GROMACS .gro file of N, CA and C in nm:
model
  438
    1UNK      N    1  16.209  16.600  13.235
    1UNK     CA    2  16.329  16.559  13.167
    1UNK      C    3  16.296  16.498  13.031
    2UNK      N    4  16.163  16.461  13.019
    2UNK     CA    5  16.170  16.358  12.916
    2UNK      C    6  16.149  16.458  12.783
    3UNK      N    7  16.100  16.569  12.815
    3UNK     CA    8  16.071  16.725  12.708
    3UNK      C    9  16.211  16.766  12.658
    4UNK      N   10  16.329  16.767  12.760
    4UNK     CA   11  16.428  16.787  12.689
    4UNK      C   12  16.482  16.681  12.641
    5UNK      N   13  16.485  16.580  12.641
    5UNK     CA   14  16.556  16.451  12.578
    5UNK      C   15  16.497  16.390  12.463
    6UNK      N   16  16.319  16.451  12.470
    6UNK     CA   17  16.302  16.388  12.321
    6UNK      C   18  16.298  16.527  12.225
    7UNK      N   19  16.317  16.605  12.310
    7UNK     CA   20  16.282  16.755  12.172
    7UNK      C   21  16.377  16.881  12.273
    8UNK      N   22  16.485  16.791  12.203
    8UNK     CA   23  16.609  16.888  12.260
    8UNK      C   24  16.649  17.030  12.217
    9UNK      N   25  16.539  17.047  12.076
    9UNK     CA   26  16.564  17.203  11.961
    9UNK      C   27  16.487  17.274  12.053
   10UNK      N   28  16.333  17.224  12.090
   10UNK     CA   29  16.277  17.311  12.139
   10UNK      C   30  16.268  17.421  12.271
   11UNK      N   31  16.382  17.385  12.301
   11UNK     CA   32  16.385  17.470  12.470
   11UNK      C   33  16.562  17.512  12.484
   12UNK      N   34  16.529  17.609  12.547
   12UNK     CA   35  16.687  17.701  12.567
   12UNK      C   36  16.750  17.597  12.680
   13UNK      N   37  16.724  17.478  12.772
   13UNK     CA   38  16.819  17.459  12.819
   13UNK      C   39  16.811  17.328  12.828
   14UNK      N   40  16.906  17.225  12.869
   14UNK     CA   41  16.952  17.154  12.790
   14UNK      C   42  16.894  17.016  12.954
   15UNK      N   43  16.913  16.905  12.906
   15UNK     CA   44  16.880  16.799  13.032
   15UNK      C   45  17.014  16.784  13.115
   16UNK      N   46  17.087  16.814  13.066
   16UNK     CA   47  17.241  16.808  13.167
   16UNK      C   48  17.219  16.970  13.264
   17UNK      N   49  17.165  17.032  13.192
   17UNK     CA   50  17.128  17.176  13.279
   17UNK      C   51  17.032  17.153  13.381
   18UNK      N   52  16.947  17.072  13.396
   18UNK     CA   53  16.864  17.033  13.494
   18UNK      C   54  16.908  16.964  13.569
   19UNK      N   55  16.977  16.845  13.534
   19UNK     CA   56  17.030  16.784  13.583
   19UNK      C   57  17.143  16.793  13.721
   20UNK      N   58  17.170  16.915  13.646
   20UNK     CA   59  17.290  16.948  13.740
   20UNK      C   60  17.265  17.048  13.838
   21UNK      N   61  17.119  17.086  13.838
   21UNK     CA   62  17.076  17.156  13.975
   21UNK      C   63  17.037  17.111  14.069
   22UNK      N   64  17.063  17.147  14.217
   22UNK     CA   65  17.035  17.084  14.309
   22UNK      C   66  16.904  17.093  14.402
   23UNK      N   67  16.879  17.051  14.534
   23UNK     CA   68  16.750  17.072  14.554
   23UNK      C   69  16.696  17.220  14.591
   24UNK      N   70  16.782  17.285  14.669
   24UNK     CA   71  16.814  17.378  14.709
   24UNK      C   72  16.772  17.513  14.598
   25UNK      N   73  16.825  17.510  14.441
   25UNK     CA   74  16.855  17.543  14.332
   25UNK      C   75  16.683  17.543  14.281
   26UNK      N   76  16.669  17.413  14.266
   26UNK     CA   77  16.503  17.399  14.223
   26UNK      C   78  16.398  17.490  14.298
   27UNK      N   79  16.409  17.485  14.415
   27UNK     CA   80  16.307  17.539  14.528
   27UNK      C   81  16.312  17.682  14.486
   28UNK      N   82  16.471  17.755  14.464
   28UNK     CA   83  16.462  17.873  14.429
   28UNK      C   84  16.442  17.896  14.271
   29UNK      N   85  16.428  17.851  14.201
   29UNK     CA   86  16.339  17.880  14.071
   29UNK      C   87  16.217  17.871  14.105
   30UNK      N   88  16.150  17.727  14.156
   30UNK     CA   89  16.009  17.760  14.150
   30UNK      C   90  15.936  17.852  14.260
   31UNK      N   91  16.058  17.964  14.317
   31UNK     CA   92  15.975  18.052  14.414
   31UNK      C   93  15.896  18.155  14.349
   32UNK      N   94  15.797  18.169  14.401
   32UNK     CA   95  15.704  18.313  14.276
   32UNK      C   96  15.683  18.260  14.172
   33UNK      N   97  15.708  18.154  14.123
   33UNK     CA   98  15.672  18.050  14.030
   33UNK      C   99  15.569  17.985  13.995
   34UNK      N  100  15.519  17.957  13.883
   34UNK     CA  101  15.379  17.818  13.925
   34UNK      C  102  15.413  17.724  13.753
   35UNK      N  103  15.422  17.581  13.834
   35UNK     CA  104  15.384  17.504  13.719
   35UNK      C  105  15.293  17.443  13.718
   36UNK      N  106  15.200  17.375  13.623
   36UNK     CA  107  15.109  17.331  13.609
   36UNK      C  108  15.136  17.177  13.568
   37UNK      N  109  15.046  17.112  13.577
   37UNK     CA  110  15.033  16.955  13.526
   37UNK      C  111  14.966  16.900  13.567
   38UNK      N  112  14.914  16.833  13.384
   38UNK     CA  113  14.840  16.726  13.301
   38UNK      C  114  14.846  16.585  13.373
   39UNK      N  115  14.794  16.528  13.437
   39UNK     CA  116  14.809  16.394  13.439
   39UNK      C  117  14.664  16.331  13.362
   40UNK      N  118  14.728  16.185  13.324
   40UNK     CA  119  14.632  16.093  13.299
   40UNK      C  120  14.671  15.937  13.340
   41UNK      N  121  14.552  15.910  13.439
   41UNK     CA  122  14.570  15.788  13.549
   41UNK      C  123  14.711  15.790  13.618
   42UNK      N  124  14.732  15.900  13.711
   42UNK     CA  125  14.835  15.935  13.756
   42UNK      C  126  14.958  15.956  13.716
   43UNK      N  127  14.939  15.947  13.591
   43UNK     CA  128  15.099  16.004  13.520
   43UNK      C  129  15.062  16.146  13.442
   44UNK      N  130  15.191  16.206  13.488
   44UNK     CA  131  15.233  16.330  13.395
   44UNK      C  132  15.230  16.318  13.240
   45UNK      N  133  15.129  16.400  13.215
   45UNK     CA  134  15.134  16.410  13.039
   45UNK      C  135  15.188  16.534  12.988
   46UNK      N  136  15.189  16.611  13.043
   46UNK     CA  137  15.223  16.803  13.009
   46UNK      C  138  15.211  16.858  13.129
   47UNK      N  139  15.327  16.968  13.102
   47UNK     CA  140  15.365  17.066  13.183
   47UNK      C  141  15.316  17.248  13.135
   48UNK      N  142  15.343  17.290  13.188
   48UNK     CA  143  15.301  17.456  13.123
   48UNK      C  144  15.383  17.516  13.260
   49UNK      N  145  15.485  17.625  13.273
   49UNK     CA  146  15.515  17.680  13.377
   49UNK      C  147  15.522  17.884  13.321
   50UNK      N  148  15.520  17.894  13.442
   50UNK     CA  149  15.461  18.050  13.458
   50UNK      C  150  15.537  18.091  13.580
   51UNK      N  151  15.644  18.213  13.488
   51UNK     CA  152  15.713  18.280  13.522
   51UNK      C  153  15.714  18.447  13.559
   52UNK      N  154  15.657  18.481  13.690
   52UNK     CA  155  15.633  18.654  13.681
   52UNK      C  156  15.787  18.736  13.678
   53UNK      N  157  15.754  18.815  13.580
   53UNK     CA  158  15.845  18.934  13.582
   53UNK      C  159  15.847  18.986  13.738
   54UNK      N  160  15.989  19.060  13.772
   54UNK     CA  161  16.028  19.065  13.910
   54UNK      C  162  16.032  19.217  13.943
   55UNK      N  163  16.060  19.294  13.797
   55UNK     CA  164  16.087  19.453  13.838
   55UNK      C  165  15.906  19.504  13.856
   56UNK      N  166  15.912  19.625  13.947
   56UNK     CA  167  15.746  19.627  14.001
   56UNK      C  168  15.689  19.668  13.907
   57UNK      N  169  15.750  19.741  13.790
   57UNK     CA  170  15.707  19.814  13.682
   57UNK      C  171  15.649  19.711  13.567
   58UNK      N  172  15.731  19.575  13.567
   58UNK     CA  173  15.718  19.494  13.478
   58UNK      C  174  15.605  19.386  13.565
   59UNK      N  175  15.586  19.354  13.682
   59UNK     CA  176  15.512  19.256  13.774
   59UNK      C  177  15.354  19.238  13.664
   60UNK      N  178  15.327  19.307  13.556
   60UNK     CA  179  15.229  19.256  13.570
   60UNK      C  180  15.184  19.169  13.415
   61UNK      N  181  15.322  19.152  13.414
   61UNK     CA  182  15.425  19.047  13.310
   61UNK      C  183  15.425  18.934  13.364
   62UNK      N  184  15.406  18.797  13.255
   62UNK     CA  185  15.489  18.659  13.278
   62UNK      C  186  15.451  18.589  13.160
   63UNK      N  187  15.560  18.532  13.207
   63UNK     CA  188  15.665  18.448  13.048
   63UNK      C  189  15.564  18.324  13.075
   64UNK      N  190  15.542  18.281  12.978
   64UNK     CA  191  15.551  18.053  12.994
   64UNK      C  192  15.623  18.024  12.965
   65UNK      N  193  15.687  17.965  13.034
   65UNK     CA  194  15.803  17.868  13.019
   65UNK      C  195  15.750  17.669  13.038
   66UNK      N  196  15.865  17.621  13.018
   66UNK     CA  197  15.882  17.499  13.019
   66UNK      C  198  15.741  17.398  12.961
   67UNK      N  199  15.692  17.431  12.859
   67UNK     CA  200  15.561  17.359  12.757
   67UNK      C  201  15.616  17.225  12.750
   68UNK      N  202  15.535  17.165  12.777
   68UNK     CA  203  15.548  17.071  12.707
   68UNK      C  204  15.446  16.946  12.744
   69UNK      N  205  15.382  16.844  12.595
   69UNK     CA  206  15.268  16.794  12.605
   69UNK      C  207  15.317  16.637  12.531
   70UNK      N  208  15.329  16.524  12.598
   70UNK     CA  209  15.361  16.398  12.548
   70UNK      C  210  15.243  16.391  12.417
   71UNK      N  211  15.369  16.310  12.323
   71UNK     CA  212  15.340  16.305  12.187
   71UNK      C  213  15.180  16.268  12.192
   72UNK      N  214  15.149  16.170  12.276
   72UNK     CA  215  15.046  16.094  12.249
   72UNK      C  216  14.949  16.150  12.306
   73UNK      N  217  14.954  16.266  12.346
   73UNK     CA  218  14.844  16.370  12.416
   73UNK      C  219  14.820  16.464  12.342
   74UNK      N  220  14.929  16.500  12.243
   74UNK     CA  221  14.887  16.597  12.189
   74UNK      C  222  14.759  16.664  12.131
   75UNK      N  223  14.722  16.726  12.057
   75UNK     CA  224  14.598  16.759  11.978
   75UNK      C  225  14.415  16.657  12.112
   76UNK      N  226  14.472  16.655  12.153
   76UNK     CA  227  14.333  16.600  12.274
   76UNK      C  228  14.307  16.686  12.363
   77UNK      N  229  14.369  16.855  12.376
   77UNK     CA  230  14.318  16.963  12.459
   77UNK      C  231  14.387  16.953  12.628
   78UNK      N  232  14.535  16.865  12.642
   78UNK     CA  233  14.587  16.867  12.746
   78UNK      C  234  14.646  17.039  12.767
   79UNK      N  235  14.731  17.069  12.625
   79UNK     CA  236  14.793  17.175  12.651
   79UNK      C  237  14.658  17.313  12.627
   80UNK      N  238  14.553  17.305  12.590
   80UNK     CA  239  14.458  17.418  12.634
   80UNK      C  240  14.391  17.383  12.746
   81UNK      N  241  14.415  17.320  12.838
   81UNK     CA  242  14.343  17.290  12.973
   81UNK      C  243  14.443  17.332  13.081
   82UNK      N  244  14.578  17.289  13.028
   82UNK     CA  245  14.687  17.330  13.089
   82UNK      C  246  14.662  17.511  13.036
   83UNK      N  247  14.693  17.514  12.954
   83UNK     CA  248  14.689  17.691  12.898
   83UNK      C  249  14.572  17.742  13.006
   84UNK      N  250  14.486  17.735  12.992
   84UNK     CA  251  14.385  17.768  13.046
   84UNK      C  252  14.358  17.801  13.180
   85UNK      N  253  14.439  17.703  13.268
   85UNK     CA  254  14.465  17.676  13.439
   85UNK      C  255  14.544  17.768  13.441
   86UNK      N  256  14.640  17.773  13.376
   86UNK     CA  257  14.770  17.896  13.382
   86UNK      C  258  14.645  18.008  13.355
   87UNK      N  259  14.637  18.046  13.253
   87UNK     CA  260  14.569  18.184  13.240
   87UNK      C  261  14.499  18.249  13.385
   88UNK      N  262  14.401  18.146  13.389
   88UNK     CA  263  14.280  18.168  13.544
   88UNK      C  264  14.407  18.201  13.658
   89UNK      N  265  14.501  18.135  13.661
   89UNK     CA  266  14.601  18.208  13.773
   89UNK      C  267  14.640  18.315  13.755
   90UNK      N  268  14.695  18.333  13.648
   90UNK     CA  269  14.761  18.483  13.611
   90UNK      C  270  14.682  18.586  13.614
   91UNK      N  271  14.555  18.549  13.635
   91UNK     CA  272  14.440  18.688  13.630
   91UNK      C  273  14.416  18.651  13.835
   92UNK      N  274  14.431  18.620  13.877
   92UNK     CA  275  14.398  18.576  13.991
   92UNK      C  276  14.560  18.643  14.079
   93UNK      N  277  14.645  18.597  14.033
   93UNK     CA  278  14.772  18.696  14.061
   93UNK      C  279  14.772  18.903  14.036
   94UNK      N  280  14.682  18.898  13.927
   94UNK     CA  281  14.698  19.040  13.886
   94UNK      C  282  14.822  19.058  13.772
   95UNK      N  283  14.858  18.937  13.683
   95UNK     CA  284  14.906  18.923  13.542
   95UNK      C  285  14.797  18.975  13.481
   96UNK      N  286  14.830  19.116  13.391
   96UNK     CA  287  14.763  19.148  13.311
   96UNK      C  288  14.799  19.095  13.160
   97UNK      N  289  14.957  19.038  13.122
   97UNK     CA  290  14.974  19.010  13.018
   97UNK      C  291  15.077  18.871  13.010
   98UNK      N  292  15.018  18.774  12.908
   98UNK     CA  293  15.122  18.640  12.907
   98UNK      C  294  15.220  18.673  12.763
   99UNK      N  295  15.315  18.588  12.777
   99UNK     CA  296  15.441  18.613  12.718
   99UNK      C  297  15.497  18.469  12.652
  100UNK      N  298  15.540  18.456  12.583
  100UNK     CA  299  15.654  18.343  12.540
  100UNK      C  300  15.748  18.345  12.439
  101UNK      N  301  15.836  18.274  12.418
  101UNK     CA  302  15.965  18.254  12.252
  101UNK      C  303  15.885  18.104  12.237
  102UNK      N  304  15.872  18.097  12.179
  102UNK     CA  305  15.859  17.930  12.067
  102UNK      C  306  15.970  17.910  11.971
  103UNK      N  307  16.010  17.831  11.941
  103UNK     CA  308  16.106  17.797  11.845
  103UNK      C  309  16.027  17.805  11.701
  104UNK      N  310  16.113  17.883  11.624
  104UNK     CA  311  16.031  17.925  11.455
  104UNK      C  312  16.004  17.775  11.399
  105UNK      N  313  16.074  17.669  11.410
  105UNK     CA  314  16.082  17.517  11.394
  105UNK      C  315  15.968  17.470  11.421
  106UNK      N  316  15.872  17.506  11.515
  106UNK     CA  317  15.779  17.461  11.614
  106UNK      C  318  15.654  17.532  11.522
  107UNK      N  319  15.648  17.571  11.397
  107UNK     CA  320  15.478  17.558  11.375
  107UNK      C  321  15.388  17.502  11.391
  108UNK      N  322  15.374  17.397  11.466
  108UNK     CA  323  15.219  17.334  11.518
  108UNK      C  324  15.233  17.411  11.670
  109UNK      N  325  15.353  17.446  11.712
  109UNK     CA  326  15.283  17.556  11.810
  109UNK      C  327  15.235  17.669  11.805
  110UNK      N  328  15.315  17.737  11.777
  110UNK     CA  329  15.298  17.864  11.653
  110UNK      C  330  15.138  17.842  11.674
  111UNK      N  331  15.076  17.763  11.582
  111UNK     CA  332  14.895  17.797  11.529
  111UNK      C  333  14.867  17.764  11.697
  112UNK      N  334  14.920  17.640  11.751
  112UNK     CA  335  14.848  17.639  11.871
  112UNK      C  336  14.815  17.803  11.944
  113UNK      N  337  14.938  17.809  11.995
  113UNK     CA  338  14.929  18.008  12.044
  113UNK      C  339  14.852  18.068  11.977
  114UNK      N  340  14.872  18.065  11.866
  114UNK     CA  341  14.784  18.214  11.776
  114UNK      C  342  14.621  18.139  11.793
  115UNK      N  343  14.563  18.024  11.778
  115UNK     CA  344  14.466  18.008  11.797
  115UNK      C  345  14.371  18.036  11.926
  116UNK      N  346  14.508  18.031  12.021
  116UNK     CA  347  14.458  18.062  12.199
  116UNK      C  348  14.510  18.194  12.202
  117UNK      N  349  14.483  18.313  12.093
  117UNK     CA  350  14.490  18.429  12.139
  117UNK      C  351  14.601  18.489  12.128
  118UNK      N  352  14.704  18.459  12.077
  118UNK     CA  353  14.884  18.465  12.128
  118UNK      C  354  14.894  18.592  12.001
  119UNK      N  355  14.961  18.661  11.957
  119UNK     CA  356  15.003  18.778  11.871
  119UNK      C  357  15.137  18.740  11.842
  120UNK      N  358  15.212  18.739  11.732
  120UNK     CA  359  15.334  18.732  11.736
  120UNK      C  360  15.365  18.874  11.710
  121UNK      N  361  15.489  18.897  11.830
  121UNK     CA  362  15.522  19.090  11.837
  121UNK      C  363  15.658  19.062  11.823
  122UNK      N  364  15.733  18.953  11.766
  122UNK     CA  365  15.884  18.974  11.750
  122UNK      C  366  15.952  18.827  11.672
  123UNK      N  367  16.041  18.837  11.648
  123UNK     CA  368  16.122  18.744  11.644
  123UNK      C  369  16.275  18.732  11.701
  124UNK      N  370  16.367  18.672  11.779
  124UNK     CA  371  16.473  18.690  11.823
  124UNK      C  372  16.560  18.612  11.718
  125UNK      N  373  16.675  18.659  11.648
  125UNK     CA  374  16.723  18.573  11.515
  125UNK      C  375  16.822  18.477  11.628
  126UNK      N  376  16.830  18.330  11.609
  126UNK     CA  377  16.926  18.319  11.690
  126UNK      C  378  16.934  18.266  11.819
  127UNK      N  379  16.824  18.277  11.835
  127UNK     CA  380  16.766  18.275  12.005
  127UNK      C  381  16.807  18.149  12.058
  128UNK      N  382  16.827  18.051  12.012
  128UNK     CA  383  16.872  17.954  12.089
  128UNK      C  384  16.992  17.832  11.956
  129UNK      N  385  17.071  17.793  12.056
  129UNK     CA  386  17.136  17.726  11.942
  129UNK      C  387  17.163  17.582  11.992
  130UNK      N  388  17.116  17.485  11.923
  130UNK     CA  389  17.151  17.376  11.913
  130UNK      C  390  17.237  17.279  11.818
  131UNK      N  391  17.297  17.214  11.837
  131UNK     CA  392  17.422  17.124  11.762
  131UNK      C  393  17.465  17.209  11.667
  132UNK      N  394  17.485  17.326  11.730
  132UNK     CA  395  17.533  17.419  11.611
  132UNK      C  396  17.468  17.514  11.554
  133UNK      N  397  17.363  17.471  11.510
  133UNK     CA  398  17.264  17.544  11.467
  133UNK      C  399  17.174  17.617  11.533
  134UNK      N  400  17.171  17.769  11.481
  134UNK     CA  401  17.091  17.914  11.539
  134UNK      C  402  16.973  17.900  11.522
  135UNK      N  403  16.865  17.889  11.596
  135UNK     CA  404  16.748  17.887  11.578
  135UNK      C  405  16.672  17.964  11.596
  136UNK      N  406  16.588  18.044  11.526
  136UNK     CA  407  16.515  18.210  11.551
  136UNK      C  408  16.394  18.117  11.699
  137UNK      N  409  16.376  18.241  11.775
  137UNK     CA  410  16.282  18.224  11.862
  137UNK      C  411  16.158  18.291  11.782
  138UNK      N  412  16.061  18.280  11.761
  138UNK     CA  413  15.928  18.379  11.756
  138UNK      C  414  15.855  18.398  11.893
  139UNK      N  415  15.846  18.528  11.930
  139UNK     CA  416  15.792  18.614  12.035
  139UNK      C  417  15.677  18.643  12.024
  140UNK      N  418  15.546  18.605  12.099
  140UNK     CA  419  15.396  18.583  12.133
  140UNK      C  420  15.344  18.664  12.230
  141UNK      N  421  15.285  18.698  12.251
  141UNK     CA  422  15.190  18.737  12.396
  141UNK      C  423  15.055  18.759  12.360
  142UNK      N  424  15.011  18.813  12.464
  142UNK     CA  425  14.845  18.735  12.464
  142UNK      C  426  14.842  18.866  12.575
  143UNK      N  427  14.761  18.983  12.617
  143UNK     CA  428  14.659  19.051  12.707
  143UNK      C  429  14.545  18.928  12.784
  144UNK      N  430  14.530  18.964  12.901
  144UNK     CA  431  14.458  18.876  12.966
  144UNK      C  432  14.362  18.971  13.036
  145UNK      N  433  14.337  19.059  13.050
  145UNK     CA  434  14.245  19.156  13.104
  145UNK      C  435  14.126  19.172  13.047
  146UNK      N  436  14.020  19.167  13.097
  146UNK     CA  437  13.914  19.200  13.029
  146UNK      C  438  13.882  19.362  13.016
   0.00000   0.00000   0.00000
């Protein structure tokens, strides 16, 4: 919760959207699902979640979803340790390729991705809108196969 409440541009859905799912609701998102997490001295610092594509043609697809790395962790290698744990699964699942939108706003992620391999293969104009304002997504992926 605290990813959408302090950096509400960066993600398509909103903390009242979480909020308002139930337990029931949760269990079935994170089915076929995997999230990951950062702690330091038992608290959550970053998240990374990993989403497989469902059609059999596409299965060997998945998105990251839900990033996110407390301010004060940043740049200290939580989110490439997190990146990293995700990856080793997705090759361990039989994900041959990772996926994401970043917000165009978000250039210190941007280099993050492209430095861990990421390609930008699109942009969505628009992709998400906050207080009004349209915000282009930029579209990434990364091959994971050797």
């Amino acid at each position: 919760m605290e990813a959408l409440q302090t950096e509400p541009a960066a993600y398509a859905s909103t903390a009242a959207d979480w909020e308002s799912l139930t337990n029931d609701e949760w269990r079935h998102r994170l089915t076929n699902n995997a999230v990951f997490v950062a702690f330091h001295q038992e608290k959550p610092v970053g998240m990374m979640g990993l989403m497989r594509q469902q059609s059999s043609k596409m299965a060997h697809r998945a998105t990251i979803i839900m990033v996110y790395v407390h301010k004060s962790f940043r740049g200290l290698g939580a989110a490439s340790a997190l990146l990293e744990r995700l990856t080793g699964h997705a090759r361990e699942v039989g994900i041959r390729q990772l996926e994401l939108a970043v917000s165009a706003q978000n250039p210190p992620a941007i280099r993050f991705y492209e430095r861990e391999g990421f390609n930008q293969v699109g942009r969505i104009p628009g992709g998400i809108v906050h207080d009004g304002e349209e915000i282009d997504d930029v579209v990434m992926a990364r091959r994971i196969v050797d």
